[in-house]
């Protein structure tokens, strides 16, 4: 699970609490806005919990150069995972080379520093065919995961979308479900559909429900 706090009003005290919860429950990562990356990298230092941040968030509409620059700063500051938002408009317009090049620019920066990239497709804007195309482009660009949504778009994760993404990428990539996952039942349904990473701000509630 990626323990997530991306709200605009998050304070350092909030982020410290999230890091402590992630360490207690041994989550995969803490995902925050890039301002807090140096802070969480220090808080999580020496643990197995990765520092994760978002790139081009939440719209994906920043220039490719801006996304690459943001990625360089993030990995230099200690991020080990980058969740980037795809160029949604370009994907909708079937400008496939732009989408792939945009993803590849972030992947290069990340992989050169030993970090991984999750590509947020923001499925709520896309048809099933466009979701599949986005997955293939992320795969071709060398990304490590595809991800359903930002949590700030028109809809969150659905089991149908997760299953489609898993069928499209096979076993070669990870699939992260995020957006509206608030309960253990939600999380288990996403795992059953094919997700191997869950992003949620309700991570503690979810894992505590297991007991």
mmCIF file of C-alpha atoms in Angstrom:
data_model
loop_
_atom_site.group_PDB
_atom_site.id
_atom_site.type_symbol
_atom_site.label_atom_id
_atom_site.label_comp_id
_atom_site.label_asym_id
_atom_site.label_seq_id
_atom_site.Cartn_x
_atom_site.Cartn_y
_atom_site.Cartn_z
ATOM 1 C CA UNK A 1 0.000 0.000 0.000
ATOM 2 C CA UNK A 2 1.042 3.574 -0.724
ATOM 3 C CA UNK A 3 -0.020 5.729 2.230
ATOM 4 C CA UNK A 4 -1.064 8.961 0.565
ATOM 5 C CA UNK A 5 -1.608 12.577 1.582
ATOM 6 C CA UNK A 6 -1.897 14.997 -1.344
ATOM 7 C CA UNK A 7 -4.318 17.588 -0.002
ATOM 8 C CA UNK A 8 -3.401 21.248 -0.474
ATOM 9 C CA UNK A 9 -3.839 21.988 3.237
ATOM 10 C CA UNK A 10 -1.517 19.228 4.470
ATOM 11 C CA UNK A 11 0.949 20.521 7.075
ATOM 12 C CA UNK A 12 4.328 19.155 8.097
ATOM 13 C CA UNK A 13 2.699 17.748 11.237
ATOM 14 C CA UNK A 14 0.209 15.872 9.051
ATOM 15 C CA UNK A 15 3.024 14.507 6.901
ATOM 16 C CA UNK A 16 4.992 13.424 9.980
ATOM 17 C CA UNK A 17 1.945 11.491 11.210
ATOM 18 C CA UNK A 18 1.566 9.774 7.837
ATOM 19 C CA UNK A 19 5.234 8.746 7.874
ATOM 20 C CA UNK A 20 4.906 7.353 11.403
ATOM 21 C CA UNK A 21 1.833 5.353 10.355
ATOM 22 C CA UNK A 22 3.635 4.019 7.293
ATOM 23 C CA UNK A 23 6.599 2.922 9.389
ATOM 24 C CA UNK A 24 4.335 1.260 11.948
ATOM 25 C CA UNK A 25 2.425 -0.702 9.320
ATOM 26 C CA UNK A 26 5.338 -1.167 6.885
ATOM 27 C CA UNK A 27 3.538 0.263 3.890
ATOM 28 C CA UNK A 28 5.287 0.232 0.526
ATOM 29 C CA UNK A 29 5.580 4.007 0.266
ATOM 30 C CA UNK A 30 4.454 7.395 1.501
ATOM 31 C CA UNK A 31 3.151 9.532 -1.369
ATOM 32 C CA UNK A 32 3.105 13.323 -0.927
ATOM 33 C CA UNK A 33 3.437 16.484 -2.970
ATOM 34 C CA UNK A 34 7.009 17.280 -3.941
ATOM 35 C CA UNK A 35 7.481 20.097 -1.420
ATOM 36 C CA UNK A 36 7.577 17.464 1.321
ATOM 37 C CA UNK A 37 9.962 15.016 -0.367
ATOM 38 C CA UNK A 38 13.099 16.062 1.570
ATOM 39 C CA UNK A 39 11.120 15.814 4.808
ATOM 40 C CA UNK A 40 9.698 12.338 4.179
ATOM 41 C CA UNK A 41 13.024 11.085 2.838
ATOM 42 C CA UNK A 42 14.565 11.993 6.188
ATOM 43 C CA UNK A 43 11.644 10.581 8.189
ATOM 44 C CA UNK A 44 11.750 7.265 6.300
ATOM 45 C CA UNK A 45 15.542 6.979 6.096
ATOM 46 C CA UNK A 46 16.836 3.517 6.953
ATOM 47 C CA UNK A 47 13.434 1.878 6.549
ATOM 48 C CA UNK A 48 11.890 -0.224 3.787
ATOM 49 C CA UNK A 49 9.185 2.407 3.194
ATOM 50 C CA UNK A 50 9.906 4.402 0.046
ATOM 51 C CA UNK A 51 9.520 8.140 -0.425
ATOM 52 C CA UNK A 52 7.089 8.733 -3.296
ATOM 53 C CA UNK A 53 5.924 11.927 -4.964
ATOM 54 C CA UNK A 54 3.707 13.020 -7.841
ATOM 55 C CA UNK A 55 4.810 14.590 -11.116
ATOM 56 C CA UNK A 56 2.671 16.897 -13.252
ATOM 57 C CA UNK A 57 -0.040 16.507 -10.649
ATOM 58 C CA UNK A 58 -3.003 16.502 -10.821
ATOM 59 C CA UNK A 59 -3.728 17.520 -14.436
ATOM 60 C CA UNK A 60 -0.795 16.080 -16.375
ATOM 61 C CA UNK A 61 -0.816 19.211 -18.501
ATOM 62 C CA UNK A 62 2.639 20.554 -17.646
ATOM 63 C CA UNK A 63 5.231 20.528 -20.406
ATOM 64 C CA UNK A 64 7.430 17.484 -20.816
ATOM 65 C CA UNK A 65 10.438 19.627 -19.903
ATOM 66 C CA UNK A 66 8.729 20.716 -16.689
ATOM 67 C CA UNK A 67 7.899 17.146 -15.759
ATOM 68 C CA UNK A 68 11.481 16.040 -16.372
ATOM 69 C CA UNK A 69 12.816 18.923 -14.293
ATOM 70 C CA UNK A 70 10.361 18.178 -11.492
ATOM 71 C CA UNK A 71 11.472 14.550 -11.604
ATOM 72 C CA UNK A 72 15.148 15.474 -11.356
ATOM 73 C CA UNK A 73 14.508 17.638 -8.306
ATOM 74 C CA UNK A 74 12.386 14.919 -6.719
ATOM 75 C CA UNK A 75 14.941 12.131 -7.057
ATOM 76 C CA UNK A 76 17.722 14.458 -5.955
ATOM 77 C CA UNK A 77 15.639 15.212 -2.862
ATOM 78 C CA UNK A 78 15.220 11.517 -2.037
ATOM 79 C CA UNK A 79 12.164 10.266 -3.917
ATOM 80 C CA UNK A 80 12.399 6.596 -4.881
ATOM 81 C CA UNK A 81 9.027 6.416 -6.629
ATOM 82 C CA UNK A 82 7.433 8.930 -9.026
ATOM 83 C CA UNK A 83 3.716 8.853 -9.824
ATOM 84 C CA UNK A 84 3.380 10.919 -12.995
ATOM 85 C CA UNK A 85 0.155 12.052 -14.650
ATOM 86 C CA UNK A 86 -0.050 11.269 -18.348
ATOM 87 C CA UNK A 87 -0.687 14.009 -20.921
ATOM 88 C CA UNK A 88 -4.421 13.335 -20.868
ATOM 89 C CA UNK A 89 -5.300 15.730 -23.676
ATOM 90 C CA UNK A 90 -2.697 14.226 -25.964
ATOM 91 C CA UNK A 91 -3.975 10.727 -25.220
ATOM 92 C CA UNK A 92 -7.549 11.799 -25.975
ATOM 93 C CA UNK A 93 -6.355 13.323 -29.259
ATOM 94 C CA UNK A 94 -4.483 10.103 -30.154
ATOM 95 C CA UNK A 95 -1.194 12.039 -30.239
ATOM 96 C CA UNK A 96 0.552 8.884 -29.195
ATOM 97 C CA UNK A 97 4.161 9.903 -29.785
ATOM 98 C CA UNK A 98 3.706 12.906 -27.493
ATOM 99 C CA UNK A 99 2.284 10.697 -24.750
ATOM 100 C CA UNK A 100 5.055 8.133 -25.026
ATOM 101 C CA UNK A 101 7.821 10.747 -25.164
ATOM 102 C CA UNK A 102 6.341 12.517 -22.128
ATOM 103 C CA UNK A 103 6.384 9.303 -20.106
ATOM 104 C CA UNK A 104 9.834 8.328 -21.358
ATOM 105 C CA UNK A 105 11.320 11.635 -20.221
ATOM 106 C CA UNK A 106 10.279 10.951 -16.633
ATOM 107 C CA UNK A 107 11.257 7.282 -16.831
ATOM 108 C CA UNK A 108 14.785 8.177 -17.934
ATOM 109 C CA UNK A 109 15.312 10.557 -15.038
ATOM 110 C CA UNK A 110 13.882 8.087 -12.552
ATOM 111 C CA UNK A 111 15.687 4.997 -13.783
ATOM 112 C CA UNK A 112 19.005 6.836 -13.991
ATOM 113 C CA UNK A 113 18.634 7.382 -10.243
ATOM 114 C CA UNK A 114 17.273 3.938 -9.391
ATOM 115 C CA UNK A 115 13.718 5.172 -8.878
ATOM 116 C CA UNK A 116 10.541 3.723 -10.366
ATOM 117 C CA UNK A 117 7.692 5.364 -12.287
ATOM 118 C CA UNK A 118 3.949 4.809 -12.023
ATOM 119 C CA UNK A 119 1.951 6.344 -14.873
ATOM 120 C CA UNK A 120 -1.427 7.774 -13.842
ATOM 121 C CA UNK A 121 -3.810 7.461 -16.781
ATOM 122 C CA UNK A 122 -6.755 9.273 -15.111
ATOM 123 C CA UNK A 123 -9.174 6.668 -16.434
ATOM 124 C CA UNK A 124 -12.274 8.732 -15.724
ATOM 125 C CA UNK A 125 -11.581 10.725 -18.882
ATOM 126 C CA UNK A 126 -10.863 7.690 -21.078
ATOM 127 C CA UNK A 127 -12.680 4.969 -22.963
ATOM 128 C CA UNK A 128 -11.686 1.350 -22.450
ATOM 129 C CA UNK A 129 -9.747 1.468 -25.704
ATOM 130 C CA UNK A 130 -7.895 4.623 -24.621
ATOM 131 C CA UNK A 131 -7.034 3.025 -21.277
ATOM 132 C CA UNK A 132 -5.525 0.046 -23.105
ATOM 133 C CA UNK A 133 -3.594 2.349 -25.450
ATOM 134 C CA UNK A 134 -2.301 4.355 -22.488
ATOM 135 C CA UNK A 135 -1.113 1.159 -20.820
ATOM 136 C CA UNK A 136 0.732 0.098 -23.967
ATOM 137 C CA UNK A 137 2.395 3.503 -24.291
ATOM 138 C CA UNK A 138 3.516 3.407 -20.652
ATOM 139 C CA UNK A 139 4.897 -0.062 -21.251
ATOM 140 C CA UNK A 140 6.731 1.024 -24.393
ATOM 141 C CA UNK A 141 8.210 3.999 -22.537
ATOM 142 C CA UNK A 142 9.667 1.707 -19.877
ATOM 143 C CA UNK A 143 7.449 2.650 -16.941
ATOM 144 C CA UNK A 144 7.138 0.275 -14.002
ATOM 145 C CA UNK A 145 3.444 0.638 -13.146
ATOM 146 C CA UNK A 146 0.226 1.943 -14.618
ATOM 147 C CA UNK A 147 -2.172 3.623 -12.209
ATOM 148 C CA UNK A 148 -5.893 4.279 -12.411
ATOM 149 C CA UNK A 149 -6.373 7.835 -11.218
ATOM 150 C CA UNK A 150 -5.175 10.824 -9.228
ATOM 151 C CA UNK A 151 -8.115 10.934 -6.836
ATOM 152 C CA UNK A 152 -8.762 14.473 -8.091
ATOM 153 C CA UNK A 153 -10.333 13.564 -11.447
ATOM 154 C CA UNK A 154 -13.885 12.701 -12.474
ATOM 155 C CA UNK A 155 -13.782 9.200 -10.980
ATOM 156 C CA UNK A 156 -11.560 6.868 -9.004
ATOM 157 C CA UNK A 157 -10.500 3.269 -9.352
ATOM 158 C CA UNK A 158 -12.918 0.631 -10.605
ATOM 159 C CA UNK A 159 -12.429 -3.114 -10.687
ATOM 160 C CA UNK A 160 -13.295 -3.154 -14.384
ATOM 161 C CA UNK A 161 -10.546 -0.682 -15.206
ATOM 162 C CA UNK A 162 -8.021 -2.523 -13.048
ATOM 163 C CA UNK A 163 -8.838 -5.815 -14.738
ATOM 164 C CA UNK A 164 -8.478 -4.196 -18.168
ATOM 165 C CA UNK A 165 -5.127 -2.702 -17.209
ATOM 166 C CA UNK A 166 -3.850 -6.026 -15.913
ATOM 167 C CA UNK A 167 -4.955 -7.845 -19.064
ATOM 168 C CA UNK A 168 -3.218 -5.224 -21.180
ATOM 169 C CA UNK A 169 0.150 -5.155 -19.429
ATOM 170 C CA UNK A 170 0.226 -8.799 -18.360
ATOM 171 C CA UNK A 171 2.772 -9.666 -15.701
ATOM 172 C CA UNK A 172 5.418 -7.295 -17.044
ATOM 173 C CA UNK A 173 4.247 -4.207 -15.119
ATOM 174 C CA UNK A 174 2.619 -3.323 -11.849
ATOM 175 C CA UNK A 175 -0.946 -2.031 -11.644
ATOM 176 C CA UNK A 176 -1.789 0.516 -8.975
ATOM 177 C CA UNK A 177 -5.394 1.201 -8.008
ATOM 178 C CA UNK A 178 -6.012 4.605 -6.439
ATOM 179 C CA UNK A 179 -8.917 6.956 -5.983
ATOM 180 C CA UNK A 180 -11.846 6.300 -3.670
ATOM 181 C CA UNK A 181 -10.451 3.177 -2.005
ATOM 182 C CA UNK A 182 -11.658 3.618 1.555
ATOM 183 C CA UNK A 183 -12.277 0.142 2.985
ATOM 184 C CA UNK A 184 -10.745 -3.319 3.209
ATOM 185 C CA UNK A 185 -13.497 -4.596 0.919
ATOM 186 C CA UNK A 186 -12.583 -1.961 -1.682
ATOM 187 C CA UNK A 187 -8.897 -2.865 -1.491
ATOM 188 C CA UNK A 188 -9.486 -6.619 -1.731
ATOM 189 C CA UNK A 189 -11.707 -6.159 -4.777
ATOM 190 C CA UNK A 190 -8.930 -4.197 -6.487
ATOM 191 C CA UNK A 191 -6.364 -6.882 -5.661
ATOM 192 C CA UNK A 192 -8.703 -9.573 -6.972
ATOM 193 C CA UNK A 193 -9.071 -7.578 -10.201
ATOM 194 C CA UNK A 194 -5.298 -7.483 -10.680
ATOM 195 C CA UNK A 195 -3.828 -4.590 -8.680
ATOM 196 C CA UNK A 196 -0.573 -5.237 -6.859
ATOM 197 C CA UNK A 197 -0.359 -1.781 -5.313
ATOM 198 C CA UNK A 198 -3.099 0.222 -3.610
ATOM 199 C CA UNK A 199 -2.938 3.981 -3.073
ATOM 200 C CA UNK A 200 -5.150 5.379 -0.342
ATOM 201 C CA UNK A 201 -5.331 8.005 2.359
ATOM 202 C CA UNK A 202 -7.321 5.439 4.389
ATOM 203 C CA UNK A 203 -4.477 2.888 4.499
ATOM 204 C CA UNK A 204 -4.465 2.592 8.282
ATOM 205 C CA UNK A 205 -8.218 1.995 8.419
ATOM 206 C CA UNK A 206 -7.867 -0.654 5.712
ATOM 207 C CA UNK A 207 -5.083 -2.649 7.350
ATOM 208 C CA UNK A 208 -6.590 -2.382 10.817
ATOM 209 C CA UNK A 209 -9.772 -3.966 9.424
ATOM 210 C CA UNK A 210 -7.777 -7.123 8.632
ATOM 211 C CA UNK A 211 -7.402 -7.875 12.334
#
